[in-house]
Short mmCIF file of C-alpha atoms and ligand atoms in Angstrom, two decimals:
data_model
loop_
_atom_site.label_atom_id
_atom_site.label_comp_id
_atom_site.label_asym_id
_atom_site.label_seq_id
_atom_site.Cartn_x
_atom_site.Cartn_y
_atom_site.Cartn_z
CA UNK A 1046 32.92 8.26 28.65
CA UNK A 1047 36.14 6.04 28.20
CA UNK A 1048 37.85 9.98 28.01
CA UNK A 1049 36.47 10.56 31.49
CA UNK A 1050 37.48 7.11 32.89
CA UNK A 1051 40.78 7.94 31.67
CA UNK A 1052 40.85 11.08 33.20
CA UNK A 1053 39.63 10.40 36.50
CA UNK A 1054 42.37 7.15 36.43
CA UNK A 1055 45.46 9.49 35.49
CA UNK A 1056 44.44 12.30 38.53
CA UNK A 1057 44.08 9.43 40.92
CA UNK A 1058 47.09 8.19 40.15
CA UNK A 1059 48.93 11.28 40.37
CA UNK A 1060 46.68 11.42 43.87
CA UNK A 1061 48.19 8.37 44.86
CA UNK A 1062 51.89 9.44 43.48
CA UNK A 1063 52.30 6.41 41.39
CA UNK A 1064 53.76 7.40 38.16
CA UNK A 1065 54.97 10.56 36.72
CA UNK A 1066 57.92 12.72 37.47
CA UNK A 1067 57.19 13.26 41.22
CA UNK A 1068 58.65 16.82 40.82
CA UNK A 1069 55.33 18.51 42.15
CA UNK A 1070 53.89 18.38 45.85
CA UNK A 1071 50.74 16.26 45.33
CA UNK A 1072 48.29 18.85 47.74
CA UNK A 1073 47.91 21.22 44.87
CA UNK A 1074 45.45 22.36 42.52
CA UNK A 1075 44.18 19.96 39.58
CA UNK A 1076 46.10 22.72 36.80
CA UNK A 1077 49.58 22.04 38.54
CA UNK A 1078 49.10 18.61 39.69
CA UNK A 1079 51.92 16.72 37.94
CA UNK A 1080 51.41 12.95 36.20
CA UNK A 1081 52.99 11.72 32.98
CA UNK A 1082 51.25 11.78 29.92
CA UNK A 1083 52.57 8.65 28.56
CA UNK A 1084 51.69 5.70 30.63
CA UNK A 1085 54.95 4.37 31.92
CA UNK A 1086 55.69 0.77 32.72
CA UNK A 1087 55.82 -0.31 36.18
CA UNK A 1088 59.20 -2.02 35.93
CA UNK A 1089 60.66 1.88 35.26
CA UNK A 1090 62.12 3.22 38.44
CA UNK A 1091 63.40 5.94 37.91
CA UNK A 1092 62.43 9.33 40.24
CA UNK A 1093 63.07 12.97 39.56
CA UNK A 1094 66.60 13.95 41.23
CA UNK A 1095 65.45 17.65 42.27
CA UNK A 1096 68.49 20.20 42.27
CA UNK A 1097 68.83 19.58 46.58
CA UNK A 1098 69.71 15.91 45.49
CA UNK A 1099 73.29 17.36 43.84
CA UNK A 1100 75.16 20.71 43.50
CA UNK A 1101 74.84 21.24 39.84
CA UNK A 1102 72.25 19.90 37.40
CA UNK A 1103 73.20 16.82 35.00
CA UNK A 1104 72.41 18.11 31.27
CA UNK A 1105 71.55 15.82 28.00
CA UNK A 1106 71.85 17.94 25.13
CA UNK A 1107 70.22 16.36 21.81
CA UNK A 1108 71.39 16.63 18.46
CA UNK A 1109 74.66 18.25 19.79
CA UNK A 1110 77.00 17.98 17.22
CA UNK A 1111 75.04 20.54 14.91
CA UNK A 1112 76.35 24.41 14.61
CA UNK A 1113 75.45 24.92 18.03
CA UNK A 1114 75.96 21.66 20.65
CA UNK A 1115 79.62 21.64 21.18
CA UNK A 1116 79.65 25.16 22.05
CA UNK A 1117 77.19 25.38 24.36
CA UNK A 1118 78.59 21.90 25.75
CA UNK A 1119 81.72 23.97 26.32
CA UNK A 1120 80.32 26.54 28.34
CA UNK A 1121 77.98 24.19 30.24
CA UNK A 1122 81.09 21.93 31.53
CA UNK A 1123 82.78 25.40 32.11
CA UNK A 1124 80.08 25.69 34.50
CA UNK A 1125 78.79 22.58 36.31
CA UNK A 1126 81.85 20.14 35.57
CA UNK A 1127 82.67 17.93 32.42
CA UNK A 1128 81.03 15.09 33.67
CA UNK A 1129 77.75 16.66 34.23
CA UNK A 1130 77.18 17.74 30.54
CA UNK A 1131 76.63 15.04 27.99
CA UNK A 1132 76.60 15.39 24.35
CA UNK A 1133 74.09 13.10 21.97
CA UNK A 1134 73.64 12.52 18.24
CA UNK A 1135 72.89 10.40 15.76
CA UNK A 1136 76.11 11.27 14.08
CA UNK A 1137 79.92 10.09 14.72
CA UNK A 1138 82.11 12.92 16.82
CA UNK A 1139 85.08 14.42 15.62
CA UNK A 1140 88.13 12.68 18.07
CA UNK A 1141 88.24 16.47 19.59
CA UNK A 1142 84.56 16.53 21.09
CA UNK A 1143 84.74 12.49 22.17
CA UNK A 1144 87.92 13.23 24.22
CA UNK A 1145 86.33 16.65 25.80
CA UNK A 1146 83.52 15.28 27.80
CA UNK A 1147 80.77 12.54 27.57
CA UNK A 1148 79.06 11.47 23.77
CA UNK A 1149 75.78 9.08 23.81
CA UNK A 1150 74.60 7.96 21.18
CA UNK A 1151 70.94 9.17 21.19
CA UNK A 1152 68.11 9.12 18.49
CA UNK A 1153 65.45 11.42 19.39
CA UNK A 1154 62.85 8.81 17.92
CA UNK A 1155 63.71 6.08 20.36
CA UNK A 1156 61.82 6.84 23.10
CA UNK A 1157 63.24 3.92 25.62
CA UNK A 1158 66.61 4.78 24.37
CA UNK A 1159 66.03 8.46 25.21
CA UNK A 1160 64.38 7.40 28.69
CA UNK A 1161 66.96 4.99 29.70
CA UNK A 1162 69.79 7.40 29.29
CA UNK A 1163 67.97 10.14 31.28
CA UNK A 1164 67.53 7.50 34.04
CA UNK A 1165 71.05 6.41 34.02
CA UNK A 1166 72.39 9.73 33.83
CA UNK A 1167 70.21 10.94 36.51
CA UNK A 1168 69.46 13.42 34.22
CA UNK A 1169 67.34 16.96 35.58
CA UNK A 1170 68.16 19.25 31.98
CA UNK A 1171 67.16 18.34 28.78
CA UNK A 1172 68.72 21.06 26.00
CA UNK A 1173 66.72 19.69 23.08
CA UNK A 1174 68.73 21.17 19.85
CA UNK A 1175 67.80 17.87 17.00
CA UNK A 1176 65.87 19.28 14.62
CA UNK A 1177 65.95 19.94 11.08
CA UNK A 1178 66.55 23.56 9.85
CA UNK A 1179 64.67 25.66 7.35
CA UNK A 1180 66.48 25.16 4.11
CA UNK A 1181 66.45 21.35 4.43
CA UNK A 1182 63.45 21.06 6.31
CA UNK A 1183 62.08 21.89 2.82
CA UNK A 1184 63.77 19.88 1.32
CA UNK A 1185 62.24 16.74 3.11
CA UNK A 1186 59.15 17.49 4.81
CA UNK A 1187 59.06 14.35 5.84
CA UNK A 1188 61.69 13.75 7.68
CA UNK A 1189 61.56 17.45 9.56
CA UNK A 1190 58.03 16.15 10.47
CA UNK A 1191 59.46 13.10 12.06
CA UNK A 1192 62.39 14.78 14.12
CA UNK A 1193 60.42 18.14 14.53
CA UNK A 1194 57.49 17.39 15.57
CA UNK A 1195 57.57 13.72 16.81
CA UNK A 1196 60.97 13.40 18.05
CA UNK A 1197 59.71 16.51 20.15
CA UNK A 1198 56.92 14.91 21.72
CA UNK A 1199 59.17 12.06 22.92
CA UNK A 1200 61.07 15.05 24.63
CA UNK A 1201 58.51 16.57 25.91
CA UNK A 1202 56.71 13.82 27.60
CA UNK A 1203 60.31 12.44 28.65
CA UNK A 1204 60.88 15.63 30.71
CA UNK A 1205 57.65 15.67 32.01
CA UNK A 1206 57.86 12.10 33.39
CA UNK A 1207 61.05 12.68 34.86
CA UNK A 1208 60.92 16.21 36.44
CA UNK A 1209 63.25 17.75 34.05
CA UNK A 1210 63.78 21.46 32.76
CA UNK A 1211 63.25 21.54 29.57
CA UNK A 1212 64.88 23.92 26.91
CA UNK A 1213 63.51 23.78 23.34
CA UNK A 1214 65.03 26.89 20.85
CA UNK A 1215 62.64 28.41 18.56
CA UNK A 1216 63.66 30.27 16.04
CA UNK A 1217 62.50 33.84 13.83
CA UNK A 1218 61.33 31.03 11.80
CA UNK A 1219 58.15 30.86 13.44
CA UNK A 1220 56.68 33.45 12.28
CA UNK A 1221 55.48 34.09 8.68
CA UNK A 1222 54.40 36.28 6.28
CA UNK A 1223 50.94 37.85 7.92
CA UNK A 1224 53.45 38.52 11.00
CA UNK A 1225 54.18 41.67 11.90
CA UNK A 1226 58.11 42.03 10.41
CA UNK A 1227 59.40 44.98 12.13
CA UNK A 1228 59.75 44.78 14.49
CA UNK A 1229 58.03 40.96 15.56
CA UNK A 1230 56.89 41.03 18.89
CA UNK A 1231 56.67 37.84 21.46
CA UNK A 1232 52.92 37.95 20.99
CA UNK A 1233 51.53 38.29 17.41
CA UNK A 1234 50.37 36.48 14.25
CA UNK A 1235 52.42 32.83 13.43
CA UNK A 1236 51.67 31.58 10.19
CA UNK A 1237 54.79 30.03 9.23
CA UNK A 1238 55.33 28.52 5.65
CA UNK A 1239 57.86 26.43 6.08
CA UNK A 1240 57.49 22.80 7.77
CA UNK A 1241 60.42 24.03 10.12
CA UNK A 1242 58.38 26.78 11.18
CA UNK A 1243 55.39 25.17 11.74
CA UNK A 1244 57.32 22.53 13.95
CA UNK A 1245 58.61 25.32 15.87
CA UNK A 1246 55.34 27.09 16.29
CA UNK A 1247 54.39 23.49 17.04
CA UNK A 1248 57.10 22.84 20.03
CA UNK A 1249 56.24 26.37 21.65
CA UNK A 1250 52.59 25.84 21.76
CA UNK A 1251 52.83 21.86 23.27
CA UNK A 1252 55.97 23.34 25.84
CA UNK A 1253 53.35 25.97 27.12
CA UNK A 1254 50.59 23.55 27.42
CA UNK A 1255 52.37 20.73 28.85
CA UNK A 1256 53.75 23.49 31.44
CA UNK A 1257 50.16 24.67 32.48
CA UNK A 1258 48.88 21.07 32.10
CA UNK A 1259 51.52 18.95 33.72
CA UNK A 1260 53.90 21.51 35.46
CA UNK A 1261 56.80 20.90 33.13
CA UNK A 1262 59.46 23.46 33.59
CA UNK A 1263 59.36 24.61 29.94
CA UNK A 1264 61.77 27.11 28.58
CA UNK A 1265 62.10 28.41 25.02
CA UNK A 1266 63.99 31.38 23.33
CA UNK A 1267 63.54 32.31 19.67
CA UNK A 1268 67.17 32.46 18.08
CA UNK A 1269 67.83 35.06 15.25
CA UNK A 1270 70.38 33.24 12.56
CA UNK A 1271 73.52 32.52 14.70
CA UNK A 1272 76.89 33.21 13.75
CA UNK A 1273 79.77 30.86 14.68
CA UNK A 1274 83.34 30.70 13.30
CA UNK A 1275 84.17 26.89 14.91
CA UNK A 1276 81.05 25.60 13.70
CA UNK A 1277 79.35 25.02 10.55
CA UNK A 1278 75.45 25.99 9.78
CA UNK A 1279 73.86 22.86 9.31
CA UNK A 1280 71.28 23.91 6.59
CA UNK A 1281 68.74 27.43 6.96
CA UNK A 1282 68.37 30.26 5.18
CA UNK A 1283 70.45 32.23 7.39
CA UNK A 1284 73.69 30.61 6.43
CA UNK A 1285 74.88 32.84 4.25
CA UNK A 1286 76.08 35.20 7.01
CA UNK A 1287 78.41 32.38 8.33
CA UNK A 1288 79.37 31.07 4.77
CA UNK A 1289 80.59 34.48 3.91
CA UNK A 1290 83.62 34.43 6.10
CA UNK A 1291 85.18 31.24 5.17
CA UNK A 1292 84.63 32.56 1.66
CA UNK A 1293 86.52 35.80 1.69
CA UNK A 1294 88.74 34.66 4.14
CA UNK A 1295 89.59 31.18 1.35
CA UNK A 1296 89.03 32.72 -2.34
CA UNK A 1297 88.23 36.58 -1.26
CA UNK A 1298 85.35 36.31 -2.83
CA UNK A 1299 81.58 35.13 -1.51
CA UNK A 1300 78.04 34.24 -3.82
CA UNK A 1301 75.58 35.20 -1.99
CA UNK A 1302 72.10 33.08 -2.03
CA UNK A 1303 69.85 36.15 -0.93
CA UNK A 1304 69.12 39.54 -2.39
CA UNK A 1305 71.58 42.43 -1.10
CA UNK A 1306 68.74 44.08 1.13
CA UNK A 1307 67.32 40.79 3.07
CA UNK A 1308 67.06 42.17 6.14
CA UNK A 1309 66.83 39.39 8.92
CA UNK A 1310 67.71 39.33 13.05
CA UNK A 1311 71.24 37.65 13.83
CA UNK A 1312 73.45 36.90 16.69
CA UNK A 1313 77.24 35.64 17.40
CA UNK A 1314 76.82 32.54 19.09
CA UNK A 1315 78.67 33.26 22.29
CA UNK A 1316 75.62 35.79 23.12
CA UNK A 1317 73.23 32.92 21.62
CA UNK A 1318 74.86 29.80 24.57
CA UNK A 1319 74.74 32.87 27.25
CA UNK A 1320 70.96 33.82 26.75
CA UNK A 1321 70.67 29.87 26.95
CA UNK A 1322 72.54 29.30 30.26
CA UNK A 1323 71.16 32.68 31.98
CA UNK A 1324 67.09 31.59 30.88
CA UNK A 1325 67.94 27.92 32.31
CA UNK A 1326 69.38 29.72 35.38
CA UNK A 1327 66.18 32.49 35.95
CA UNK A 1328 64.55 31.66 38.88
CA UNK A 1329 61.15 30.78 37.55
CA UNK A 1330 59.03 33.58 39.33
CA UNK A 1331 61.00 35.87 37.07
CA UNK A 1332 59.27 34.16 33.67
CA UNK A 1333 56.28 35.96 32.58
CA UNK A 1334 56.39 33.90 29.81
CA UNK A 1335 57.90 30.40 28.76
CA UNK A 1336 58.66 31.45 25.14
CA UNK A 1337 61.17 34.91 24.66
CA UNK A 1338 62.16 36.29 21.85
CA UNK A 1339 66.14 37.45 21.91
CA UNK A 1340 67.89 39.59 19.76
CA UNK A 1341 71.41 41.22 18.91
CA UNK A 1342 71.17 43.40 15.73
CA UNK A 1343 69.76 42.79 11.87
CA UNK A 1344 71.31 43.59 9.00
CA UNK A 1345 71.19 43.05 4.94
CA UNK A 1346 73.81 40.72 3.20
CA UNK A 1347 74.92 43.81 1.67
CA UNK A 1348 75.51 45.69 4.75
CA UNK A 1349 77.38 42.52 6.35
CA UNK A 1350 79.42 42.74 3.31
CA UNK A 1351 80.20 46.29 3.70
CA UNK A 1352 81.33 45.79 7.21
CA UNK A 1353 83.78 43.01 6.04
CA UNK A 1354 85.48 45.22 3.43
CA UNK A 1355 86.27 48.01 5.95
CA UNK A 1356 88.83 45.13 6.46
CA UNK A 1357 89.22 43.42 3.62
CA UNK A 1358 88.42 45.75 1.04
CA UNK A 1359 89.29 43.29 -1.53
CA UNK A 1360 86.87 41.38 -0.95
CA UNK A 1361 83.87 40.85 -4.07
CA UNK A 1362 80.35 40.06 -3.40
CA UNK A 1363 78.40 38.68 -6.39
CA UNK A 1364 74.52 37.87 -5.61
CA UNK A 1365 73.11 34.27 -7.08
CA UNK A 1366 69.69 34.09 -5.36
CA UNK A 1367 67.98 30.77 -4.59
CA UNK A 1368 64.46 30.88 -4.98
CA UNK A 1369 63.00 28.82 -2.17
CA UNK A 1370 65.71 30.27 0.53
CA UNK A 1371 64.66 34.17 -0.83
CA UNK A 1372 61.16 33.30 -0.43
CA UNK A 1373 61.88 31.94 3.46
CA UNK A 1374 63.82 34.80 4.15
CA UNK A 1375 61.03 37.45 2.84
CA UNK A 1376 58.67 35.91 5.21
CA UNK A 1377 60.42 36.17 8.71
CA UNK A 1378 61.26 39.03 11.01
CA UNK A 1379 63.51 41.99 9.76
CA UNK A 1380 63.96 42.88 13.55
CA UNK A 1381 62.87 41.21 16.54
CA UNK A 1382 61.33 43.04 19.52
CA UNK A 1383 63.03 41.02 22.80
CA UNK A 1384 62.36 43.35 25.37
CA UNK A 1385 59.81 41.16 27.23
CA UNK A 1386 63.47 39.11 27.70
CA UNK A 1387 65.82 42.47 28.42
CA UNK A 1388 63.18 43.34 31.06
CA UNK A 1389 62.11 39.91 32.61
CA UNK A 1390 65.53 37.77 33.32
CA UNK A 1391 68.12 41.05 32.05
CA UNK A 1392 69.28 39.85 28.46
CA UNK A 1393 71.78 41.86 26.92
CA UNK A 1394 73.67 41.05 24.18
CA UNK A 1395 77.58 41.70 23.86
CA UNK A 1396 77.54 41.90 19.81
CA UNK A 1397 76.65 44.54 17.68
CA UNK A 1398 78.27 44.12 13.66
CA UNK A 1399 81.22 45.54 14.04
CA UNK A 1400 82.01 43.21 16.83
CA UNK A 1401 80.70 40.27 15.19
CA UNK A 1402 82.64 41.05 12.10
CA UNK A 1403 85.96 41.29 14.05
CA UNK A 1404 85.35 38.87 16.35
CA UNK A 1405 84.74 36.04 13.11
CA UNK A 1406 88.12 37.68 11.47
CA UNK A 1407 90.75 37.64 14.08
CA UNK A 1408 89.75 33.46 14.37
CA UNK A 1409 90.16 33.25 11.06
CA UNK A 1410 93.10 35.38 11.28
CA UNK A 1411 94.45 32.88 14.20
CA UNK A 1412 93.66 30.02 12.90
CA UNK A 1413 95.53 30.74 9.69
CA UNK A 1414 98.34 31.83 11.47
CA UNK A 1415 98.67 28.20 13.33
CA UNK A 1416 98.46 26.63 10.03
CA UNK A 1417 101.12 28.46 8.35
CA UNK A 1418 103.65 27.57 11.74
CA UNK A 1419 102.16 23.99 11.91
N1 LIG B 2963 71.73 27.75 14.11
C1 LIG B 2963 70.81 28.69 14.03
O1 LIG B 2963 70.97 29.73 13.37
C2 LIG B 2963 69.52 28.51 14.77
C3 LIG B 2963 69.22 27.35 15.42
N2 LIG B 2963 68.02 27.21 16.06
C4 LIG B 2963 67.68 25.96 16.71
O2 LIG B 2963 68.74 25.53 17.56
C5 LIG B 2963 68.84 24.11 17.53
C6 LIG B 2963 70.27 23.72 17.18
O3 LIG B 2963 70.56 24.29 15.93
P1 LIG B 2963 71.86 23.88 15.10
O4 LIG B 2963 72.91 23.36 15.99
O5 LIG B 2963 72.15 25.01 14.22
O6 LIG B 2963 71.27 22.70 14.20
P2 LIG B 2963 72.07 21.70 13.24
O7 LIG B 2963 71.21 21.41 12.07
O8 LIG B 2963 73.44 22.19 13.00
O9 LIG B 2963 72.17 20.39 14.15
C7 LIG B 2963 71.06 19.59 14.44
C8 LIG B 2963 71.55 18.25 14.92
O10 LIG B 2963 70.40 17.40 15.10
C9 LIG B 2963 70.82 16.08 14.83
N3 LIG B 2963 69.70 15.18 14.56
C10 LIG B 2963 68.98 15.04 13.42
N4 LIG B 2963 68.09 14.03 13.56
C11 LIG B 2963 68.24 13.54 14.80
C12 LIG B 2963 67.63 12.48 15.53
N5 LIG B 2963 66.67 11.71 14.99
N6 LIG B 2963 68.03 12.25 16.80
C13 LIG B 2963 69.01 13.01 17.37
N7 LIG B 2963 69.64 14.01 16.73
C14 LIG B 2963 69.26 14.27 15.44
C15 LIG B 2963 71.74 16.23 13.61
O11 LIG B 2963 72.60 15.10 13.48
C16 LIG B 2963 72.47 17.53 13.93
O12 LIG B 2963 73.73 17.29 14.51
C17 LIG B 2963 67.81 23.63 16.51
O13 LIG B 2963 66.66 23.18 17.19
C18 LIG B 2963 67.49 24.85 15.70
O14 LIG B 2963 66.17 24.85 15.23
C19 LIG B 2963 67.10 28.21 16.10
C20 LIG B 2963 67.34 29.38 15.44
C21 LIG B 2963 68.60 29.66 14.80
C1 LIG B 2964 67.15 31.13 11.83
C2 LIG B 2964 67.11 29.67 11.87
O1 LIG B 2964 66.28 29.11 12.53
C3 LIG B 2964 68.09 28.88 11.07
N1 LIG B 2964 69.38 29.45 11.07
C4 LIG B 2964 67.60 28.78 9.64
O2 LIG B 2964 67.97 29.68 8.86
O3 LIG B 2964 66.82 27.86 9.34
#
């Protein structure tokens, strides 16, 4: 009974138009009609700016000063202005990223923190990158449940209040062992072992349901391991293939923490920040789905390897495996199947290996050259 009261309260107040986002006409059917899921206080008023209200939309990324946050802050301000991108974290920027655009302080657990900034940012999208990765995820469950899981309901029913599109990455980390591994397909088995992965699953499940439920304009892409040369990893299994070039290019020589023939799905960032950008930009009758798998080649630490001594044939691979990282790796995709996202919204990647490999090596290769005439 209470259930029903509650029910019957929350549809006639989206009826009525009192709270929620506003972002859907209120004539439609009960699946789309749109009302917050968290109760909101009637002092909040705050309404959803819809893209007519301005020429370009205003973006809050989270946890933005990981591997991947500056970057895509970089091409996001490349796009819709400086001031219409702003950074968050829980950590202290470098001088570099304060003095290139906007930094909030933002803690994904603080929900009135996180709504007041979207309200006085007039923020419409929400690129939702805190989280916790694999490696370290296992290495406190605890806290990975805290910013996986709850920090992303905060997001989600943030964005929902407030109209917002809403990107959350996955990763090849939500699948697991009983999943098909090669290729993985968008639809299939997800039995993750790892708390990271089960967040993830988690985050694509709630996205989808809160878009049926509420209309939230949810968008998700499953990452392979991305590869960055400006950037550090910031704790998965898939690190290795990053750590490897600052090795060789420092001590010519690299330990590797997985088996020579780990075969996993990886990508060079740049492609990683497009696919992001183009999915946020699809027009949304183009989405079959809300959740995509992308992809931009797999190899084996040894093969990576390989490629890098075709230039630096110096170079000496030794193999120290670590036990919980091998065991992660063994249970995710070997190759990913994306063609649900090649043939719905036109992903292509740019990057095969050899591309990656020489794209990584001539910044090293600049960058050392600066420091030697600095
Ligand atoms: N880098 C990769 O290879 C892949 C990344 N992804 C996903 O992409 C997203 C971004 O990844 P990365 O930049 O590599 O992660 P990262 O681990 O480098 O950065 C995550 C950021 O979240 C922040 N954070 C932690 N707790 C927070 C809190 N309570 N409030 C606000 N921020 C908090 C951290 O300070 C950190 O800067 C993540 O969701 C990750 O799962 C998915 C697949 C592959
Ligand atoms: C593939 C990922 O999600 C990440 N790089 C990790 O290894 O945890």
């Amino acid at each position: 009974m209470p259930v029903i009261r509650t029910l019957s309260k929350v549809a006639q107040q989206a009826l009525l138009g009192t709270p929620g986002c506003g972002c859907q006409p209120l004539t439609v059917a009960v699946r789309s009609i749109s009302f917050s899921p968290r109760q909101v206080t009637s002092d909040a008023s705050f309404h959803s700016v819809s893209f007519s209200e301005t020429d370009h939309p205003k973006v809050l990324i989270t946890g933005g000063l990981g591997q991947l946050g500056v970057g895509l802050a970089k091409l996001l301000r490349k796009r819709f202005g400086k001031n219409n991108v702003i950074l968050s974290d829980i950590r202290k920027p470098s001088s570099n990223v304060y003095h290139s655009g906007p930094f909030i302080y933002s803690d994904i657990l603080d929900y009135k923190n996180l709504r007041e900034i979207v309200v006085n940012n007039r923020i419409t999208w929400l690129v939702h990158y805190s989280a916790l990765l694999s490696a370290v995820g296992e290495a406190n469950v605890a806290l990975a449940r805290s910013v996986n899981i709850t920090g992303l309901h905060n997001i989600l029913d943030i964005a929902a209040e407030h109209g917002l599109r809403l990107f959350v990455p996955s990763t090849i980390g939500a699948f697991g062992p009983t999943s098909p591994r090669n290729p993985t397909p968008d639809l299939c088995v997800q039995r993750p072992r790892t708390i990271y992965g089960v967040s993830k699953v988690h985050a694509e499940l709630m996205g989808e349901y809160y878009h049926h439920r509420y209309g939230l304009d949810f968008r998700c892409l499953r990452y392979p391991g991305i590869i960055s040369a400006d950037s550090q990893p910031g704790g998965g299994t898939t690190d290795y293939a990053v750590q490897i070039f600052h090795d060789a290019i420092k001590t010519g020589k690299f330990e590797c923490n997985l088996k020579p023939d780990t075969r996993l799905p990886m990508m060079y960032i740049d492609d990683c920040l497009r696919a992001t950008l183009e999915v946020m930009e699809a027009p949304a009758d183009t989405l079959s789905m809300r959740t995509y798998n992308i992809n931009a080649m797999s190899f084996t630490p040894e093969e990576l390897a390989q490629e890098l001594q075709k230039q630096m044939p110096e170079l000496e691979v030794t193999y120290d495996v670590d036990h919980v990282r091998q065991a992660i790796a063994d249970s995710w995709p070997m190759n990913f199947d994306d063609s649900n996202a090649r043939k719905d919204w036109g992903w292509k990647h740019d990057y095969d290996l050899p591309e990656l490999v020489q794209t990584m090596l001539n910044y090293f290769g600049a960058e050392t050259r600066m420091a030697r005439a600095n």
